[in-house]
Amino acid sequence: MSNDGFVSDPTLNSIREKVLAGKVLSYDDGVALYHSRDLHGIGRLANIVRERLHGDKTYYNRNRHINYTNVCALSCKFCSFYRKRGEEGAYEMPIEQVVATAKKAADAGATEVHIVGGLHPWLKFDYYLDMLRGVKSACPQLHVKAFTAIEIVHFTRVARMRIEEVLSALRDAGLGSLPGGGAEIFDERVHAEVFKGKVGANKWFEVHRTAHRLGIYSNATMLYGHVETPEERVKHLIALRELQAESLASSRAHFNSIIPLSFIPDGSELGNLPGPTGLTDLKTLAIARLMLHNIAHIKAFWIMQGVGLSQVALDWGCDDLDGTVVWYDITKREGHGVHQELHVSDIQRRIREAGRTPIERDTLYREVKRDPANDRVIEPEMALA
Ligand code: V47
């Protein structure tokens, strides 16, 4: 079916013109999109951009998330993951456990491990370096995407080193890229209300800017659906595209994707909030696609948006579903455990059901080709480092 970006809401006409002409949307455009009830019109516009960039292709990867500790010095109100030292359920994984888990994932065909944890008060910087070295020596092909910008800032304090020194040391030990976590909402009001004590937007940007300068690719996130306003979300997206413009112009790396994270209230201090509706999820994913002309990929993280809505989101601007995940401790819906897994065949089927073409990618979005006889990666060569 051809898509001419029809919008039934006349306030979106000028935005439609811009999208058809490939022009950059303004802050006011982003706010107008949020205030419109024309969900289908917004989806059609986002789909134009999505298909212009990727056609029907929908990316996924074979990955495993590893949360090495839930002990955290912070107490963010949206978070149900953190525990205090000595509290029931608090854990930190010995390095051997992280390495063994990564090895198991690699043996099962994963190309990436995504490793993040809380801000652990007493682990030394060597723990993180040894973790990376251990994983890379056990699985040299595996890409290690690890540590949010917030963890990186924590390491600068633990190691008494500058951001650049910490990132370089981690890279030398085997770090492949940075995940997008910890961005939340770049706004002082929301910061004071929900994640006071956490480093602010400036530091998050400094880490990613430095990473890009050093040639380390990264992702970005936005945690939406708690106490922030639509205006604050639009400002957040614009701040991301500004750094992306800077990195594209002057750095060796940039953001690969943005992951808008749908707030899951269960078990958090904000557990009384309803969490975003499906409408807000779809609008936010589509608006991210429309506002972020210079970030290639918009990821619907099925753990947070849910599998069904993530399938729908493939028509609302998204071209990526993250991956197999396997184990995820940061967010769990009530009654669900940490084993949260989609098998490769399920991911592929879900993408096909949504009318799209599944493409296995590596962390850097290179298409992965496997030998059907033994499932081994044949392309890209050494992709995974
Ligand atoms: O930093 C915490 C968020 C993030 C909740 O880079 C919550 O490829 C929703 O960053 N409800 C971690 N979100 C997840 C993350 C991520 C996920 C998938 C892929 C990538 C990537 C990055 O989750 C945290 C925080 O912003 N978060 N609590 C919650 N209750």
Short mmCIF file of C-alpha atoms and ligand atoms in Angstrom, two decimals:
data_model
loop_
_atom_site.label_atom_id
_atom_site.label_comp_id
_atom_site.label_asym_id
_atom_site.label_seq_id
_atom_site.Cartn_x
_atom_site.Cartn_y
_atom_site.Cartn_z
CA MET A 1 0.00 0.00 0.00
CA SER A 2 1.47 3.35 -0.93
CA ASN A 3 2.03 5.79 1.89
CA ASP A 4 1.71 9.47 1.06
CA GLY A 5 1.89 10.43 4.74
CA PHE A 6 -1.79 11.34 4.93
CA VAL A 7 -2.64 13.16 8.16
CA SER A 8 -6.19 13.77 9.33
CA ASP A 9 -5.10 16.43 11.84
CA PRO A 10 -4.60 19.72 9.94
CA THR A 11 -2.07 20.94 12.54
CA LEU A 12 0.28 18.27 11.17
CA ASN A 13 0.12 19.47 7.53
CA SER A 14 3.27 21.56 7.66
CA ILE A 15 5.12 18.71 9.41
CA ARG A 16 3.97 16.35 6.66
CA GLU A 17 5.39 18.75 4.06
CA LYS A 18 8.72 18.82 5.88
CA VAL A 19 8.86 15.04 6.20
CA LEU A 20 8.09 14.58 2.51
CA ALA A 21 10.81 17.10 1.65
CA GLY A 22 13.32 15.45 4.03
CA LYS A 23 13.61 18.55 6.21
CA VAL A 24 14.62 18.64 9.86
CA LEU A 25 11.73 19.05 12.33
CA SER A 26 11.80 21.81 14.94
CA TYR A 27 11.08 21.76 18.68
CA ASP A 28 7.58 23.15 17.96
CA ASP A 29 6.99 20.36 15.44
CA GLY A 30 7.91 17.75 18.05
CA VAL A 31 5.54 19.30 20.58
CA ALA A 32 2.74 19.53 17.97
CA LEU A 33 3.19 15.84 17.20
CA TYR A 34 2.84 14.97 20.88
CA HIS A 35 -0.28 17.10 21.23
CA SER A 36 -1.97 15.60 18.17
CA ARG A 37 -4.39 12.70 18.50
CA ASP A 38 -3.71 11.58 14.93
CA LEU A 39 -1.78 8.47 15.91
CA HIS A 40 -2.14 6.91 12.47
CA GLY A 41 -0.98 10.07 10.70
CA ILE A 42 2.09 10.23 12.97
CA GLY A 43 2.78 6.56 12.25
CA ARG A 44 2.52 7.10 8.50
CA LEU A 45 5.00 9.99 8.68
CA ALA A 46 7.44 8.00 10.81
CA ASN A 47 7.10 5.06 8.46
CA ILE A 48 8.12 7.23 5.52
CA VAL A 49 11.38 8.06 7.26
CA ARG A 50 11.87 4.47 8.44
CA GLU A 51 11.40 3.02 4.96
CA ARG A 52 13.49 5.74 3.34
CA LEU A 53 16.38 4.65 5.56
CA HIS A 54 15.85 0.91 5.85
CA GLY A 55 13.04 -0.26 3.56
CA ASP A 56 11.44 -3.31 5.17
CA LYS A 57 14.59 -4.38 6.96
CA THR A 58 14.17 -5.02 10.65
CA TYR A 59 17.29 -5.65 12.65
CA TYR A 60 17.88 -7.89 15.63
CA ASN A 61 20.94 -9.42 17.18
CA ARG A 62 21.84 -12.55 19.03
CA ASN A 63 22.86 -11.17 22.37
CA ARG A 64 22.78 -11.72 26.07
CA HIS A 65 22.39 -9.10 28.76
CA ILE A 66 24.47 -9.55 31.90
CA ASN A 67 23.82 -7.48 35.03
CA TYR A 68 26.93 -8.06 37.12
CA THR A 69 25.65 -6.36 40.29
CA ASN A 70 22.47 -4.78 41.54
CA VAL A 71 24.26 -3.03 44.41
CA CYS A 72 24.02 0.69 43.75
CA ALA A 73 24.99 3.84 45.57
CA LEU A 74 22.05 5.65 43.95
CA SER A 75 18.35 5.37 44.76
CA CYS A 76 16.58 6.49 41.58
CA LYS A 77 12.84 6.51 42.12
CA PHE A 78 12.04 4.81 38.82
CA CYS A 79 14.37 1.89 39.53
CA SER A 80 13.31 -1.45 41.01
CA PHE A 81 16.69 -3.06 40.34
CA TYR A 82 18.99 -1.54 42.92
CA ARG A 83 19.72 -3.00 46.35
CA LYS A 84 21.83 -1.59 49.14
CA ARG A 85 24.92 -3.40 50.36
CA GLY A 86 23.91 -6.30 52.62
CA GLU A 87 20.23 -5.98 51.74
CA GLU A 88 18.36 -9.15 50.91
CA GLY A 89 18.74 -10.00 47.24
CA ALA A 90 21.87 -7.87 46.77
CA TYR A 91 24.48 -9.57 44.62
CA GLU A 92 27.73 -9.03 42.78
CA MET A 93 28.95 -11.61 40.30
CA PRO A 94 32.48 -12.92 40.56
CA ILE A 95 34.37 -12.26 37.33
CA GLU A 96 34.44 -16.00 36.59
CA GLN A 97 30.64 -16.00 36.55
CA VAL A 98 30.48 -13.10 34.10
CA VAL A 99 33.05 -14.81 31.87
CA ALA A 100 31.29 -18.18 32.06
CA THR A 101 27.96 -16.54 31.18
CA ALA A 102 29.49 -14.72 28.23
CA LYS A 103 31.13 -17.93 27.04
CA LYS A 104 27.85 -19.79 27.24
CA ALA A 105 26.20 -17.03 25.23
CA ALA A 106 28.96 -17.08 22.59
CA ASP A 107 28.76 -20.87 22.35
CA ALA A 108 25.02 -20.51 21.75
CA GLY A 109 25.70 -18.13 18.85
CA ALA A 110 25.58 -14.69 20.48
CA THR A 111 27.62 -11.96 18.82
CA GLU A 112 27.24 -9.48 21.68
CA VAL A 113 27.05 -9.28 25.45
CA HIS A 114 25.48 -6.19 26.99
CA ILE A 115 26.98 -5.78 30.46
CA VAL A 116 25.74 -3.18 32.93
CA GLY A 117 25.22 -2.93 36.67
CA GLY A 118 24.65 -0.58 39.58
CA LEU A 119 27.24 1.84 40.99
CA HIS A 120 28.94 -0.60 43.28
CA PRO A 121 30.58 1.19 46.21
CA TRP A 122 33.62 -1.02 46.76
CA LEU A 123 34.53 -2.86 43.55
CA LYS A 124 37.89 -1.60 42.29
CA PHE A 125 38.46 -0.42 38.74
CA ASP A 126 40.53 -3.58 38.15
CA TYR A 127 37.34 -5.64 38.56
CA TYR A 128 35.92 -4.06 35.39
CA LEU A 129 39.19 -4.31 33.46
CA ASP A 130 39.64 -7.94 34.48
CA MET A 131 36.04 -8.66 33.54
CA LEU A 132 36.59 -7.32 30.02
CA ARG A 133 39.93 -9.09 29.63
CA GLY A 134 38.39 -12.33 30.89
CA VAL A 135 35.48 -12.17 28.47
CA LYS A 136 37.68 -11.28 25.51
CA SER A 137 40.20 -13.97 26.25
CA ALA A 138 37.45 -16.62 26.56
CA CYS A 139 35.52 -15.33 23.51
CA PRO A 140 37.67 -13.11 21.29
CA GLN A 141 34.90 -12.75 18.68
CA LEU A 142 32.27 -11.49 21.08
CA HIS A 143 31.49 -7.76 21.05
CA VAL A 144 31.31 -6.37 24.57
CA LYS A 145 28.89 -3.46 24.82
CA ALA A 146 29.22 -2.41 28.42
CA PHE A 147 28.78 0.25 31.09
CA THR A 148 26.40 3.19 30.93
CA ALA A 149 27.77 6.72 31.04
CA ILE A 150 26.79 6.78 34.72
CA GLU A 151 29.00 3.77 35.45
CA ILE A 152 31.83 5.39 33.49
CA VAL A 153 31.62 8.52 35.67
CA HIS A 154 31.56 6.27 38.75
CA PHE A 155 34.77 4.59 37.51
CA THR A 156 36.46 8.00 37.14
CA ARG A 157 35.90 8.47 40.87
CA VAL A 158 36.91 4.94 41.85
CA ALA A 159 40.08 5.04 39.73
CA ARG A 160 40.76 8.77 40.10
CA MET A 161 41.14 9.04 36.37
CA ARG A 162 39.63 11.31 33.73
CA ILE A 163 36.77 10.11 31.50
CA GLU A 164 39.11 9.81 28.57
CA GLU A 165 41.58 7.72 30.56
CA VAL A 166 38.86 5.42 31.87
CA LEU A 167 37.41 4.88 28.41
CA SER A 168 40.82 4.25 26.88
CA ALA A 169 41.71 1.75 29.60
CA LEU A 170 38.40 -0.06 29.15
CA ARG A 171 38.84 -0.12 25.39
CA ASP A 172 42.34 -1.53 25.71
CA ALA A 173 40.88 -4.25 27.98
CA GLY A 174 38.24 -5.20 25.38
CA LEU A 175 35.33 -2.77 25.55
CA GLY A 176 33.65 -2.62 22.14
CA SER A 177 30.99 0.07 22.56
CA LEU A 178 28.81 1.85 25.11
CA PRO A 179 25.13 1.15 25.66
CA GLY A 180 22.72 4.06 25.90
CA GLY A 181 21.49 3.72 29.48
CA GLY A 182 21.40 6.31 32.22
CA ALA A 183 20.20 9.19 30.07
CA GLU A 184 16.68 9.21 31.60
CA ILE A 185 15.32 12.71 30.79
CA PHE A 186 17.77 15.57 30.30
CA ASP A 187 15.95 18.07 32.46
CA GLU A 188 16.78 19.58 35.83
CA ARG A 189 13.23 19.51 37.18
CA VAL A 190 12.83 15.81 36.38
CA HIS A 191 16.34 15.12 37.64
CA ALA A 192 15.57 16.74 41.01
CA GLU A 193 12.28 14.92 41.33
CA VAL A 194 13.21 11.41 40.22
CA PHE A 195 16.94 10.75 40.13
CA LYS A 196 18.53 13.31 42.40
CA GLY A 197 22.10 12.34 43.22
CA LYS A 198 22.79 10.90 39.79
CA VAL A 199 25.18 12.85 37.57
CA GLY A 200 23.36 15.26 35.31
CA ALA A 201 22.96 15.55 31.57
CA ASN A 202 26.29 17.35 31.10
CA LYS A 203 28.29 14.39 32.32
CA TRP A 204 26.23 11.91 30.30
CA PHE A 205 27.03 13.96 27.21
CA GLU A 206 30.67 14.37 28.14
CA VAL A 207 31.09 10.59 28.34
CA HIS A 208 29.44 9.96 24.96
CA ARG A 209 31.23 12.90 23.31
CA THR A 210 34.56 11.58 24.58
CA ALA A 211 33.73 8.03 23.50
CA HIS A 212 32.89 9.22 19.99
CA ARG A 213 36.09 11.21 19.82
CA LEU A 214 38.04 8.07 20.79
CA GLY A 215 36.25 6.09 18.07
CA ILE A 216 33.95 4.21 20.46
CA TYR A 217 30.38 3.90 19.13
CA SER A 218 27.49 4.25 21.51
CA ASN A 219 23.72 4.23 21.84
CA ALA A 220 21.33 6.66 23.51
CA THR A 221 18.14 6.19 25.52
CA MET A 222 15.20 8.18 26.83
CA LEU A 223 13.20 6.90 29.79
CA TYR A 224 9.65 8.16 29.26
CA GLY A 225 6.24 7.80 30.83
CA HIS A 226 6.91 8.81 34.46
CA VAL A 227 6.81 12.46 35.56
CA GLU A 228 8.21 14.16 32.45
CA THR A 229 6.17 16.28 30.05
CA PRO A 230 6.01 15.89 26.25
CA GLU A 231 7.95 19.16 25.98
CA GLU A 232 10.76 17.72 28.10
CA ARG A 233 10.88 14.62 25.89
CA VAL A 234 11.23 16.76 22.77
CA LYS A 235 14.06 18.76 24.36
CA HIS A 236 15.77 15.47 25.22
CA LEU A 237 15.57 14.26 21.63
CA ILE A 238 16.90 17.55 20.31
CA ALA A 239 19.85 17.43 22.71
CA LEU A 240 20.71 13.97 21.37
CA ARG A 241 20.58 15.00 17.75
CA GLU A 242 22.78 18.01 18.52
CA LEU A 243 25.53 15.79 19.91
CA GLN A 244 25.04 13.43 16.98
CA ALA A 245 25.53 16.32 14.52
CA GLU A 246 28.71 17.29 16.33
CA SER A 247 30.03 13.71 16.39
CA LEU A 248 29.19 13.08 12.74
CA ALA A 249 31.05 16.24 11.80
CA SER A 250 34.13 15.85 13.94
CA SER A 251 34.48 12.44 15.61
CA ARG A 252 35.49 8.94 14.63
CA ALA A 253 32.27 7.42 16.03
CA HIS A 254 28.69 8.41 16.82
CA PHE A 255 25.35 7.10 18.12
CA ASN A 256 24.17 3.97 16.33
CA SER A 257 20.69 3.89 17.75
CA ILE A 258 18.29 5.35 20.25
CA ILE A 259 16.23 3.20 22.53
CA PRO A 260 13.17 4.98 23.96
CA LEU A 261 12.53 3.07 27.21
CA SER A 262 8.94 2.71 28.34
CA PHE A 263 8.78 3.21 32.10
CA ILE A 264 7.77 0.06 34.01
CA PRO A 265 6.50 1.17 37.44
CA ASP A 266 6.36 -2.31 39.03
CA GLY A 267 8.39 -2.51 42.23
CA SER A 268 9.80 1.04 42.00
CA GLU A 269 9.22 4.03 44.26
CA LEU A 270 7.01 5.38 41.48
CA GLY A 271 4.96 2.18 41.56
CA ASN A 272 1.82 4.23 42.12
CA LEU A 273 2.09 5.73 38.61
CA PRO A 274 0.22 4.01 35.80
CA GLY A 275 3.14 3.85 33.34
CA PRO A 276 2.79 4.95 29.75
CA THR A 277 -0.10 3.78 27.62
CA GLY A 278 0.38 2.01 24.30
CA LEU A 279 -0.58 5.29 22.69
CA THR A 280 2.32 7.10 24.39
CA ASP A 281 4.65 4.24 23.46
CA LEU A 282 3.79 4.39 19.78
CA LYS A 283 3.81 8.18 19.65
CA THR A 284 7.17 8.37 21.40
CA LEU A 285 8.81 5.81 19.14
CA ALA A 286 7.40 7.53 16.05
CA ILE A 287 8.37 11.00 17.26
CA ALA A 288 11.89 9.77 18.03
CA ARG A 289 12.11 8.57 14.40
CA LEU A 290 10.81 11.91 13.12
CA MET A 291 12.95 14.17 15.31
CA LEU A 292 16.21 12.19 15.05
CA HIS A 293 16.93 12.54 11.36
CA ASN A 294 20.62 11.92 12.00
CA ILE A 295 20.42 8.77 14.16
CA ALA A 296 20.07 5.74 11.91
CA HIS A 297 18.22 3.25 14.10
CA ILE A 298 15.25 3.42 16.45
CA LYS A 299 14.99 0.42 18.69
CA ALA A 300 11.81 -0.93 20.27
CA PHE A 301 13.19 -2.85 23.23
CA TRP A 302 10.67 -5.68 23.46
CA ILE A 303 11.42 -6.18 27.17
CA MET A 304 9.93 -2.76 27.90
CA GLN A 305 7.43 -2.06 25.14
CA GLY A 306 6.31 -5.70 25.11
CA VAL A 307 6.60 -8.06 22.14
CA GLY A 308 3.19 -7.30 20.63
CA LEU A 309 3.54 -3.53 20.71
CA SER A 310 7.12 -3.78 19.44
CA GLN A 311 5.79 -5.61 16.38
CA VAL A 312 3.29 -2.80 15.78
CA ALA A 313 6.08 -0.26 16.35
CA LEU A 314 7.79 -1.55 13.20
CA ASP A 315 5.14 0.50 11.36
CA TRP A 316 5.66 3.46 13.73
CA GLY A 317 9.27 4.27 12.90
CA CYS A 318 11.20 1.41 14.51
CA ASP A 319 13.62 -0.78 12.60
CA ASP A 320 15.26 -2.73 15.43
CA LEU A 321 14.07 -5.01 18.24
CA ASP A 322 17.30 -5.48 20.26
CA GLY A 323 17.85 -9.23 20.53
CA THR A 324 17.45 -12.52 22.28
CA VAL A 325 18.37 -10.91 25.66
CA VAL A 326 18.02 -14.20 27.64
CA TRP A 327 18.35 -12.75 31.12
CA TYR A 328 17.32 -9.29 32.28
CA ASP A 329 17.22 -8.03 35.82
CA ILE A 330 16.80 -4.26 35.49
CA THR A 331 13.11 -4.30 34.74
CA LYS A 332 10.68 -7.13 35.39
CA ARG A 333 6.96 -6.94 35.21
CA GLU A 334 5.29 -8.12 38.39
CA GLY A 335 5.26 -11.89 38.59
CA HIS A 336 7.96 -12.24 35.91
CA GLY A 337 11.45 -13.50 36.64
CA VAL A 338 14.81 -12.54 35.21
CA HIS A 339 14.72 -15.16 32.47
CA GLN A 340 13.37 -13.04 29.63
CA GLU A 341 14.27 -14.58 26.33
CA LEU A 342 13.14 -14.57 22.73
CA HIS A 343 14.61 -17.34 20.62
CA VAL A 344 16.04 -16.35 17.27
CA SER A 345 13.28 -18.21 15.43
CA ASP A 346 10.66 -16.31 17.48
CA ILE A 347 12.22 -12.95 16.71
CA GLN A 348 12.35 -13.77 13.02
CA ARG A 349 8.76 -15.01 13.04
CA ARG A 350 7.53 -11.91 14.88
CA ILE A 351 9.23 -9.66 12.34
CA ARG A 352 7.79 -11.59 9.40
CA GLU A 353 4.33 -11.58 10.99
CA ALA A 354 4.59 -7.79 11.05
CA GLY A 355 5.29 -7.81 7.31
CA ARG A 356 8.98 -6.98 7.57
CA THR A 357 12.24 -8.68 6.68
CA PRO A 358 14.38 -9.91 9.60
CA ILE A 359 18.07 -9.08 9.34
CA GLU A 360 20.56 -10.33 11.88
CA ARG A 361 23.07 -7.57 12.64
CA ASP A 362 26.11 -7.25 14.82
CA THR A 363 26.43 -4.47 17.40
CA LEU A 364 27.65 -2.02 14.76
CA TYR A 365 24.74 -2.87 12.42
CA ARG A 366 26.72 -4.90 9.93
CA GLU A 367 24.62 -7.71 8.51
CA VAL A 368 25.62 -11.09 9.88
CA LYS A 369 25.78 -14.11 7.59
CA ARG A 370 25.98 -17.59 9.06
CA ASP A 371 26.89 -20.94 7.66
CA PRO A 372 23.56 -22.84 7.71
CA ALA A 373 25.45 -26.10 8.28
CA ASN A 374 26.87 -25.11 11.66
CA ASP A 375 25.42 -21.67 12.52
CA ARG A 376 28.91 -20.12 12.56
CA VAL A 377 29.29 -16.48 11.59
CA ILE A 378 31.01 -16.20 8.21
CA GLU A 379 30.49 -12.50 7.63
CA PRO A 380 31.54 -9.94 8.53
CA GLU A 381 34.93 -11.37 9.25
CA MET A 382 36.07 -10.51 12.73
CA ALA A 383 32.84 -8.54 12.93
CA LEU A 384 32.39 -9.14 16.46
CA ALA A 385 35.33 -7.54 18.10
O1 V47 B 1 19.66 3.12 32.42
C1 V47 B 1 15.58 1.64 34.81
C2 V47 B 1 16.19 2.25 32.44
C3 V47 B 1 18.11 1.54 31.47
C4 V47 B 1 13.46 1.32 34.57
O2 V47 B 1 22.07 0.57 24.41
C5 V47 B 1 14.01 1.59 33.31
O3 V47 B 1 21.35 -1.06 23.18
C6 V47 B 1 11.94 1.38 32.34
O4 V47 B 1 19.79 1.39 28.75
N1 V47 B 1 11.36 1.13 33.53
C7 V47 B 1 18.89 0.32 31.10
N2 V47 B 1 13.26 1.62 32.21
C8 V47 B 1 18.46 -0.25 29.77
C9 V47 B 1 19.18 0.36 28.62
C10 V47 B 1 19.21 -0.36 27.33
C11 V47 B 1 18.31 -1.36 27.07
C12 V47 B 1 18.37 -2.02 25.85
C13 V47 B 1 19.32 -1.70 24.92
C14 V47 B 1 20.22 -0.68 25.19
C15 V47 B 1 21.29 -0.36 24.21
C16 V47 B 1 20.17 0.02 26.39
O5 V47 B 1 16.81 1.17 31.83
C17 V47 B 1 18.54 2.35 32.64
C18 V47 B 1 17.31 3.18 32.90
O6 V47 B 1 17.30 4.27 32.07
N3 V47 B 1 15.31 1.82 33.51
N4 V47 B 1 14.44 1.34 35.47
C19 V47 B 1 12.07 1.10 34.64
N5 V47 B 1 11.48 0.86 35.82
#
